[in-house]
């Protein structure tokens, strides 16, 4: 009864800073006194002296367990100490048959047993809590971990020799390095692009080669990719090879457990890659694989961040400025409807203002279209450029002429994205500033080569406004980023041509036919 009364406040106010702890202290004090009295009664009844305390002391687990569950381990230790004190005091003042209870071995043994068990239980609970806390702390939250990794990536990128994380540049350097240890008439570095296909990052040789880029085909390239082992072959890995003796060496670029690319070397000589040469080439590709993986990952992170930022800007423009301008237009329309017939000058000013608002809204919608335009993984670069040229050209009253020549092989995603932005800027400049009637867009893609040309029959580049020249600077920066060449020249008899070229052009007699389309709108 006394134990129930002592524990009642803790049950009614378990979270209170004073009531709960004081109630549990009262419980263990009553528990110690009760254990002493029960042991004394049991001794008088003929039981072994002091063992009767074992009938009450197991209740000590209740307040100690409560403190452990509430993670109040110091309070639990204090309760055990108070219990020990109450047992000692009660045992010292209680006499049974003229003998102090504290001098009975049975009483001391039972009290020590249950106090030790309570202390061990509390210690085990505290240890388990600390282990779980360490595991939780050692698992960073996703955004904190992402921030840490991105910070490390930025630091490493700044400290790299030459401060470059360009997959194309790394691939070209690797091919030149391998050329010094293995005979090479032509070579390439390939990387994955998704969909079971590879993209050509760099090529070596006098002629442009149409490499096998399907990793699920029956070829040495597919075998090297799947097995992560170097492969030699007496068959060319180029679909444009004309026959004759050939030696091919395909070396996978493996970083850790992941295949990040392949190096393909070929020469028109039989048995040109014996095991010692293969070992030398493999030794050089190991470190290059790590550099290439870092560059590809950096490209992917940059592309994701850029696309996310473009989508965010598009959403903000659509939900903010664009909607507000539409409301302004409606307000002008309402004002026009209420203008008196004799206020013709005011009405004309409102009509001019309404026309200007409509023009700005149209420009915003085209900007939204540009921000949201991306190279579709299945459609390709030519399709994306054609769609943009048609849409923007039609809005500006331009007659658009398209000439598209794109092979089934793909450029790296980062290169395609930059080429699309350059083409968009060139088309936009022609629409805004050229005053042209016709727009010619040419797209030729044969990885790693690509050429985009945008021509108009307008006033020429000399008459463009300052914001047009700023667009030219942006195009030059984008071309430099993908190691391309930007050329801006007059078009005869009138107009301007903007051209960007990546890589060197193929020899037409050495390239397979690609899907070409030409249309005029």
Coordinates of C-alpha atoms in Angstrom, one line a residue:
X1 CA 0.0 0.0 0.0
X2 CA 2.8 2.4 0.9
X3 CA 4.7 1.5 -2.3
X4 CA 1.5 2.3 -4.4
X5 CA 1.1 5.7 -2.6
X6 CA 4.8 6.5 -3.1
X7 CA 4.7 5.8 -6.8
X8 CA 1.3 7.5 -7.5
X9 CA 2.8 11.0 -8.1
X10 CA 5.2 9.6 -10.7
X11 CA 2.4 7.9 -12.5
X12 CA 0.3 11.1 -12.6
X13 CA 3.1 13.5 -13.6
X14 CA 5.8 11.4 -15.2
X15 CA 7.4 14.3 -17.2
X16 CA 7.6 16.7 -14.2
X17 CA 11.1 17.7 -13.4
X18 CA 10.6 17.3 -9.6
X19 CA 7.5 15.3 -8.9
X20 CA 8.6 12.2 -10.9
X21 CA 12.2 11.9 -9.4
X22 CA 11.0 12.6 -5.9
X23 CA 8.2 10.0 -6.2
X24 CA 10.7 7.4 -7.3
X25 CA 13.0 8.2 -4.5
X26 CA 10.1 7.7 -2.1
X27 CA 9.4 4.4 -3.7
X28 CA 12.9 3.0 -3.2
X29 CA 13.0 4.3 0.4
X30 CA 9.8 2.5 1.2
X31 CA 11.1 -0.5 -0.7
X32 CA 14.3 -0.6 1.5
X33 CA 12.3 -0.3 4.7
X34 CA 9.7 -2.9 3.6
X35 CA 12.5 -5.4 2.6
X36 CA 14.0 -5.1 6.0
X37 CA 10.7 -5.6 7.8
X38 CA 9.7 -8.6 5.6
X39 CA 13.1 -10.2 6.2
X40 CA 12.7 -9.7 10.0
X41 CA 9.2 -11.3 10.0
X42 CA 10.5 -14.2 7.9
X43 CA 13.3 -14.8 10.4
X44 CA 10.9 -14.8 13.3
X45 CA 8.8 -17.4 11.4
X46 CA 11.8 -19.7 11.3
X47 CA 13.2 -19.0 7.8
X48 CA 16.9 -18.4 7.2
X49 CA 17.9 -15.0 8.6
X50 CA 17.5 -12.2 6.1
X51 CA 16.3 -14.2 3.1
X52 CA 12.8 -12.8 3.3
X53 CA 14.0 -9.6 1.7
X54 CA 14.1 -11.4 -1.7
X55 CA 10.3 -11.2 -1.7
X56 CA 10.3 -7.4 -2.0
X57 CA 13.6 -6.3 -3.6
X58 CA 12.7 -7.5 -7.2
X59 CA 10.3 -4.5 -7.2
X60 CA 13.5 -2.3 -7.4
X61 CA 13.5 -3.1 -11.2
X62 CA 10.4 -1.0 -11.7
X63 CA 11.8 2.5 -10.9
X64 CA 15.2 1.7 -12.3
X65 CA 13.6 0.5 -15.6
X66 CA 11.6 3.7 -15.8
X67 CA 14.7 5.8 -15.5
X68 CA 16.5 3.7 -18.1
X69 CA 13.6 4.1 -20.6
X70 CA 13.6 7.9 -20.0
X71 CA 17.4 7.9 -20.5
X72 CA 18.0 9.3 -17.0
X73 CA 20.8 7.0 -16.1
X74 CA 22.2 9.2 -13.4
X75 CA 18.9 9.2 -11.7
X76 CA 18.8 5.4 -11.9
X77 CA 22.2 5.2 -10.3
X78 CA 21.0 7.6 -7.5
X79 CA 18.0 5.4 -6.9
X80 CA 20.2 2.3 -6.5
X81 CA 22.4 4.2 -4.0
X82 CA 19.3 5.4 -2.0
X83 CA 18.0 1.9 -1.9
X84 CA 21.3 0.6 -0.6
X85 CA 21.3 3.4 2.0
X86 CA 17.8 2.6 3.2
X87 CA 18.6 -1.1 3.4
X88 CA 21.7 -0.4 5.5
X89 CA 19.8 2.0 7.8
X90 CA 16.9 -0.3 8.3
X91 CA 19.2 -3.3 8.8
X92 CA 21.2 -1.3 11.4
X93 CA 18.1 -0.3 13.5
X94 CA 16.2 -3.6 13.2
X95 CA 16.9 -6.4 15.7
X96 CA 15.6 -9.9 15.5
X97 CA 16.1 -12.1 18.6
X98 CA 18.6 -9.6 20.0
X99 CA 20.7 -9.7 16.8
X100 CA 21.0 -6.7 14.5
X101 CA 19.7 -7.6 11.1
X102 CA 22.7 -6.0 9.4
X103 CA 24.9 -8.7 10.9
X104 CA 22.9 -11.5 9.3
X105 CA 24.8 -13.0 6.2
X106 CA 21.6 -13.9 4.5
X107 CA 20.2 -10.4 4.6
X108 CA 23.4 -8.9 3.3
X109 CA 23.7 -11.5 0.5
X110 CA 20.1 -10.9 -0.7
X111 CA 20.5 -7.1 -0.6
X112 CA 23.8 -7.2 -2.4
X113 CA 22.4 -9.6 -5.1
X114 CA 19.5 -7.4 -6.1
X115 CA 21.4 -4.2 -5.9
X116 CA 24.1 -5.7 -8.2
X117 CA 21.4 -7.0 -10.6
X118 CA 19.8 -3.5 -10.7
X119 CA 23.2 -1.8 -11.3
X120 CA 24.0 -4.3 -14.1
X121 CA 20.7 -3.8 -15.8
X122 CA 21.1 0.0 -15.7
X123 CA 24.7 -0.2 -17.0
X124 CA 23.5 -2.5 -19.9
X125 CA 20.7 0.0 -20.8
X126 CA 23.2 2.9 -20.8
X127 CA 25.7 1.0 -23.0
X128 CA 23.0 0.1 -25.5
X129 CA 21.9 3.7 -25.6
X130 CA 25.4 4.9 -26.3
X131 CA 25.9 2.3 -29.1
X132 CA 22.7 3.3 -30.8
X133 CA 23.6 7.0 -30.5
X134 CA 27.0 6.4 -32.0
X135 CA 25.4 4.6 -35.0
X136 CA 22.9 7.3 -35.5
X137 CA 25.6 10.0 -35.3
X138 CA 27.9 8.1 -37.8
X139 CA 25.1 8.1 -40.4
X140 CA 25.0 11.7 -41.7
X141 CA 21.7 13.1 -43.1
X142 CA 21.5 13.0 -46.9
X143 CA 21.8 16.8 -47.4
X144 CA 24.6 17.1 -45.0
X145 CA 26.5 14.3 -46.7
X146 CA 25.8 15.8 -50.1
X147 CA 27.1 19.2 -48.9
X148 CA 30.2 17.6 -47.6
X149 CA 30.9 15.6 -50.8
X150 CA 30.2 18.6 -53.0
X151 CA 32.6 20.7 -51.0
X152 CA 35.3 18.1 -51.3
X153 CA 34.6 17.9 -55.0
X154 CA 35.1 21.6 -55.4
X155 CA 38.3 21.5 -53.4
X156 CA 39.7 18.6 -55.4
X157 CA 38.8 20.3 -58.7
X158 CA 40.7 23.4 -57.8
X159 CA 43.8 21.4 -56.8
X160 CA 44.0 19.2 -59.8
X161 CA 47.0 19.7 -62.2
X162 CA 45.8 22.1 -64.8
X163 CA 42.5 22.5 -63.0
X164 CA 40.8 20.4 -65.6
X165 CA 37.9 17.9 -65.3
X166 CA 37.3 17.7 -69.0
X167 CA 36.6 14.1 -70.2
X168 CA 37.6 14.9 -73.8
X169 CA 40.9 16.4 -72.8
X170 CA 41.7 13.5 -70.4
X171 CA 40.9 11.0 -73.2
X172 CA 43.0 12.8 -75.8
X173 CA 46.0 12.9 -73.4
X174 CA 45.6 9.2 -72.7
X175 CA 45.6 8.3 -76.4
X176 CA 48.7 10.3 -77.0
X177 CA 50.4 8.6 -74.1
X178 CA 49.4 5.1 -75.2
X179 CA 50.7 5.9 -78.7
X180 CA 54.2 6.0 -77.3
X181 CA 54.1 2.4 -76.0
X182 CA 51.9 0.7 -78.6
X183 CA 51.7 1.0 -82.3
X184 CA 48.5 2.8 -83.2
X185 CA 47.1 3.8 -86.6
X186 CA 43.7 4.7 -85.0
X187 CA 42.3 4.7 -81.5
X188 CA 39.4 6.0 -79.4
X189 CA 38.2 6.3 -75.9
X190 CA 34.6 5.4 -75.4
X191 CA 32.3 5.8 -72.4
X192 CA 28.8 4.7 -71.5
X193 CA 25.8 6.8 -72.4
X194 CA 22.9 4.6 -71.3
X195 CA 20.7 2.4 -73.4
X196 CA 23.5 -0.1 -74.1
X197 CA 25.5 2.3 -76.2
X198 CA 28.8 4.0 -75.9
X199 CA 29.9 7.5 -76.9
X200 CA 33.2 8.5 -78.4
X201 CA 35.1 10.9 -76.1
X202 CA 38.2 11.3 -78.3
X203 CA 39.7 9.7 -81.4
X204 CA 43.2 9.3 -82.7
X205 CA 44.2 8.9 -86.4
X206 CA 44.2 10.6 -89.7
X207 CA 40.8 9.4 -90.7
X208 CA 37.5 9.5 -88.8
X209 CA 36.4 6.0 -87.8
X210 CA 32.9 4.7 -87.2
X211 CA 33.5 2.6 -84.1
X212 CA 31.3 -0.1 -82.8
X213 CA 29.4 1.5 -80.0
X214 CA 26.9 -1.2 -79.0
X215 CA 27.9 -3.1 -75.8
X216 CA 25.4 -5.8 -76.3
X217 CA 26.7 -6.8 -79.7
X218 CA 29.0 -9.8 -80.5
X219 CA 32.3 -7.9 -80.5
X220 CA 35.5 -7.6 -78.6
X221 CA 34.3 -4.3 -77.3
X222 CA 31.3 -5.9 -75.7
X223 CA 33.4 -8.7 -74.3
X224 CA 35.9 -6.2 -72.7
X225 CA 33.1 -4.2 -71.2
X226 CA 31.4 -7.2 -69.7
X227 CA 34.5 -9.0 -68.4
X228 CA 36.6 -6.0 -67.4
X229 CA 39.5 -7.8 -69.1
X230 CA 41.7 -6.6 -72.0
X231 CA 40.8 -8.2 -75.3
X232 CA 42.8 -8.6 -78.5
X233 CA 41.3 -9.3 -81.9
X234 CA 42.3 -9.8 -85.5
X235 CA 39.0 -8.1 -86.5
X236 CA 38.6 -4.3 -86.7
X237 CA 36.3 -2.7 -84.2
X238 CA 35.4 -0.1 -86.8
X239 CA 32.3 -0.6 -89.0
X240 CA 33.9 1.6 -91.6
X241 CA 37.1 -0.6 -92.0
X242 CA 37.7 -1.7 -95.6
X243 CA 39.4 -5.0 -94.8
X244 CA 42.9 -6.3 -94.7
X245 CA 45.2 -7.3 -91.8
X246 CA 44.4 -5.6 -88.5
X247 CA 45.3 -5.9 -84.9
X248 CA 42.9 -4.5 -82.2
X249 CA 43.4 -4.0 -78.5
X250 CA 40.5 -3.1 -76.3
X251 CA 41.4 -2.2 -72.7
X252 CA 38.6 -1.5 -70.1
X253 CA 39.0 1.6 -67.9
X254 CA 38.1 0.3 -64.5
X255 CA 37.8 2.5 -61.4
X256 CA 37.3 0.4 -58.4
X257 CA 34.6 -2.1 -59.5
X258 CA 33.0 0.1 -62.1
X259 CA 33.8 0.2 -65.8
X260 CA 33.9 3.8 -66.8
X261 CA 35.1 3.4 -70.4
X262 CA 37.1 1.6 -73.0
X263 CA 40.3 2.3 -74.9
X264 CA 40.4 0.9 -78.4
X265 CA 43.8 0.8 -80.3
X266 CA 44.1 -0.6 -83.8
X267 CA 46.9 -0.9 -86.4
X268 CA 47.0 -2.4 -89.9
X269 CA 49.6 -5.0 -88.8
X270 CA 49.0 -8.6 -87.7
X271 CA 49.9 -9.6 -84.1
X272 CA 50.9 -6.1 -83.1
X273 CA 49.8 -6.4 -79.4
X274 CA 51.7 -9.2 -77.6
X275 CA 51.3 -9.7 -73.8
X276 CA 54.2 -7.3 -72.9
X277 CA 52.6 -4.5 -74.9
X278 CA 49.2 -5.3 -73.4
X279 CA 50.7 -5.1 -69.9
X280 CA 52.3 -1.7 -70.6
X281 CA 49.0 -0.3 -72.0
X282 CA 47.1 -1.7 -69.0
X283 CA 49.5 -0.1 -66.6
X284 CA 48.9 3.4 -68.1
X285 CA 45.1 3.1 -68.2
X286 CA 44.7 2.4 -64.5
X287 CA 45.4 5.9 -63.2
X288 CA 43.7 7.4 -66.3
X289 CA 40.5 5.5 -65.4
X290 CA 40.3 7.3 -62.0
X291 CA 40.8 10.7 -63.7
X292 CA 38.2 9.9 -66.3
X293 CA 35.7 8.8 -63.7
X294 CA 36.2 12.0 -61.7
X295 CA 35.7 14.1 -64.9
X296 CA 32.5 12.2 -65.9
X297 CA 31.1 12.4 -62.4
X298 CA 31.9 16.2 -62.3
X299 CA 30.2 16.6 -65.7
X300 CA 27.1 14.7 -64.4
X301 CA 26.9 16.8 -61.2
X302 CA 27.3 20.0 -63.2
X303 CA 24.6 19.0 -65.7
X304 CA 22.2 18.0 -63.0
X305 CA 22.7 21.3 -61.2
X306 CA 22.4 23.3 -64.4
X307 CA 19.2 21.6 -65.4
X308 CA 17.7 22.0 -62.0
X309 CA 18.5 25.7 -61.9
X310 CA 17.0 26.2 -65.4
X311 CA 13.8 24.4 -64.3
X312 CA 13.7 26.5 -61.1
X313 CA 14.0 29.8 -63.1
X314 CA 11.4 28.7 -65.5
X315 CA 8.9 27.9 -62.7
X316 CA 9.6 31.3 -61.0
X317 CA 9.2 33.2 -64.2
X318 CA 6.0 31.4 -65.1
X319 CA 4.4 31.7 -61.6
X320 CA 5.7 35.2 -60.9
X321 CA 6.5 37.8 -63.6
X322 CA 4.6 36.1 -66.4
X323 CA 1.3 35.9 -64.4
X324 CA 1.7 39.5 -63.2
X325 CA 2.2 40.8 -66.8
X326 CA -0.9 38.9 -67.9
X327 CA -2.9 40.7 -65.2
X328 CA -1.4 44.0 -66.3
X329 CA -2.6 43.2 -69.8
X330 CA -6.1 42.5 -68.5
X331 CA -6.1 45.8 -66.6
X332 CA -5.2 47.7 -69.7
X333 CA -8.0 46.0 -71.6
X334 CA -10.5 47.0 -68.9
X335 CA -9.1 50.6 -69.1
X336 CA -9.6 50.7 -72.8
X337 CA -13.2 49.5 -72.5
X338 CA -14.0 52.4 -70.2
X339 CA -12.3 55.2 -72.1
X340 CA -14.7 57.8 -73.5
X341 CA -14.9 58.2 -77.3
X342 CA -13.6 61.7 -77.1
X343 CA -10.3 60.6 -75.4
X344 CA -8.8 59.2 -78.5
X345 CA -5.2 60.1 -77.5
X346 CA -5.5 58.2 -74.2
X347 CA -7.0 55.2 -76.0
X348 CA -4.1 55.2 -78.5
X349 CA -1.5 55.3 -75.6
X350 CA -3.3 52.4 -73.9
X351 CA -3.3 50.4 -77.2
X352 CA 0.4 51.0 -77.6
X353 CA 1.0 49.9 -74.0
X354 CA -1.1 46.8 -74.5
X355 CA 0.9 45.9 -77.6
X356 CA 4.2 46.3 -75.7
X357 CA 2.9 44.1 -72.8
X358 CA 1.8 41.5 -75.3
X359 CA 5.3 41.6 -76.9
X360 CA 7.0 41.2 -73.5
X361 CA 4.7 38.2 -72.6
X362 CA 5.6 36.6 -75.9
X363 CA 9.3 37.0 -75.1
X364 CA 8.8 35.5 -71.7
X365 CA 7.1 32.5 -73.1
X366 CA 9.9 31.9 -75.6
X367 CA 12.4 32.3 -72.8
X368 CA 10.5 29.7 -70.8
X369 CA 10.5 27.4 -73.8
X370 CA 14.3 27.9 -74.1
X371 CA 14.9 27.2 -70.4
X372 CA 12.8 24.0 -70.5
X373 CA 14.3 22.7 -73.8
X374 CA 16.6 19.7 -73.3
X375 CA 18.2 17.1 -75.5
X376 CA 16.0 14.1 -75.3
X377 CA 17.8 10.8 -74.5
X378 CA 15.9 9.1 -77.4
X379 CA 15.5 12.0 -79.8
X380 CA 19.0 13.4 -80.1
X381 CA 20.6 16.8 -80.6
X382 CA 19.3 17.4 -84.2
X383 CA 15.7 16.8 -83.1
X384 CA 16.0 19.2 -80.2
X385 CA 17.6 22.0 -82.4
X386 CA 14.9 21.5 -85.1
X387 CA 12.1 21.8 -82.6
X388 CA 13.5 25.0 -81.1
X389 CA 14.2 26.5 -84.5
X390 CA 10.7 25.7 -85.8
X391 CA 9.0 27.1 -82.7
X392 CA 11.0 30.3 -82.3
X393 CA 11.2 30.9 -86.1
X394 CA 7.4 30.7 -86.4
X395 CA 6.9 33.1 -83.5
X396 CA 9.2 35.6 -85.3
X397 CA 7.7 35.2 -88.8
X398 CA 10.8 33.5 -90.1
X399 CA 10.9 30.9 -92.8
X400 CA 13.0 28.1 -91.4
X401 CA 15.2 25.8 -93.5
X402 CA 16.6 22.7 -91.8
X403 CA 19.4 20.4 -92.8
X404 CA 20.0 17.6 -90.4
X405 CA 22.7 14.9 -90.7
X406 CA 23.1 12.9 -87.5
X407 CA 24.6 9.5 -87.0
X408 CA 23.1 6.9 -84.6
X409 CA 26.1 7.4 -82.3
X410 CA 25.7 10.1 -79.6
X411 CA 27.9 12.8 -78.3
X412 CA 28.5 13.1 -74.6
X413 CA 25.5 14.5 -72.8
X414 CA 27.4 17.6 -71.6
X415 CA 28.6 18.4 -75.2
X416 CA 25.1 18.0 -76.6
X417 CA 23.7 20.3 -74.0
X418 CA 26.2 23.1 -74.7
X419 CA 25.7 22.7 -78.5
X420 CA 21.9 23.1 -78.0
X421 CA 22.4 26.2 -76.0
X422 CA 24.7 27.7 -78.6
X423 CA 22.1 27.0 -81.3
X424 CA 19.3 28.5 -79.2
X425 CA 21.3 31.7 -78.7
X426 CA 22.1 32.0 -82.4
X427 CA 18.5 31.4 -83.4
X428 CA 17.2 33.9 -80.7
X429 CA 19.7 36.6 -81.9
X430 CA 18.5 36.1 -85.5
X431 CA 14.9 36.5 -84.5
X432 CA 15.4 39.5 -82.2
X433 CA 18.0 41.6 -84.0
X434 CA 18.6 40.5 -87.6
X435 CA 15.4 41.6 -89.2
X436 CA 15.6 38.5 -91.4
X437 CA 13.0 36.7 -93.5
X438 CA 14.8 33.4 -93.7
X439 CA 16.7 31.2 -91.2
X440 CA 18.9 28.3 -92.2
X441 CA 19.9 25.8 -89.6
X442 CA 22.4 23.0 -90.3
X443 CA 23.2 20.3 -87.9
X444 CA 25.9 17.6 -88.6
X445 CA 26.8 15.1 -85.9
X446 CA 29.3 12.3 -86.3
X447 CA 30.8 11.7 -82.8
X448 CA 33.1 13.0 -81.7
X449 CA 32.7 15.6 -84.5
X450 CA 29.8 18.0 -84.7
X451 CA 29.0 21.2 -86.5
X452 CA 26.1 23.5 -86.0
X453 CA 25.4 26.4 -88.4
X454 CA 22.7 29.1 -88.0
X455 CA 22.4 31.6 -90.9
X456 CA 20.0 34.4 -91.6
X457 CA 19.5 37.0 -94.4
X458 CA 19.1 40.0 -92.1
X459 CA 21.0 43.2 -91.5
X460 CA 24.3 41.6 -90.4
X461 CA 26.0 41.4 -87.1
X462 CA 27.3 45.0 -87.2
X463 CA 23.8 46.3 -86.6
X464 CA 23.0 44.2 -83.5
X465 CA 22.4 45.8 -80.1
X466 CA 24.6 45.4 -77.1
X467 CA 22.6 42.6 -75.6
X468 CA 23.1 40.7 -78.9
X469 CA 26.9 41.1 -78.5
X470 CA 26.6 39.8 -74.9
X471 CA 24.9 36.7 -76.4
X472 CA 27.9 36.2 -78.7
X473 CA 30.2 36.2 -75.6
X474 CA 28.1 33.6 -74.0
X475 CA 28.3 31.4 -77.1
X476 CA 32.1 31.8 -77.1
X477 CA 32.3 30.7 -73.5
X478 CA 30.1 27.6 -74.1
X479 CA 32.2 26.6 -77.2
X480 CA 35.4 26.9 -75.2
X481 CA 33.9 24.8 -72.4
X482 CA 33.5 21.8 -74.8
X483 CA 36.8 22.6 -76.7
X484 CA 34.9 23.7 -79.7
X485 CA 35.5 26.5 -82.3
X486 CA 33.0 29.3 -82.7
X487 CA 33.0 31.3 -85.9
X488 CA 30.9 34.3 -86.7
X489 CA 31.0 35.6 -90.3
X490 CA 29.0 37.7 -92.7
X491 CA 26.7 35.8 -95.1
X492 CA 26.6 36.8 -98.7
X493 CA 24.7 38.7 -100.0
X494 CA 23.3 39.7 -96.6
X495 CA 23.0 38.4 -93.1
X496 CA 25.2 36.5 -90.6
X497 CA 26.4 32.9 -90.1
X498 CA 27.2 31.5 -86.6
X499 CA 29.0 28.2 -86.7
X500 CA 30.3 26.0 -83.9
X501 CA 32.5 23.0 -84.6
X502 CA 33.6 20.3 -82.2
X503 CA 36.4 17.9 -83.2
X504 CA 37.7 17.4 -86.7
X505 CA 35.4 16.6 -89.7
X506 CA 35.3 13.0 -91.0
X507 CA 36.4 11.9 -94.4
X508 CA 33.3 11.3 -96.4
X509 CA 34.6 8.1 -98.1
X510 CA 35.3 6.6 -94.7
X511 CA 32.1 7.1 -92.9
X512 CA 28.9 5.1 -93.0
X513 CA 25.8 6.7 -94.2
X514 CA 23.8 8.4 -91.5
X515 CA 20.2 9.3 -91.3
X516 CA 19.9 12.7 -93.0
X517 CA 16.9 14.9 -93.3
X518 CA 16.4 18.2 -95.1
X519 CA 13.2 20.2 -95.0
X520 CA 12.0 23.8 -95.6
X521 CA 9.3 25.5 -93.7

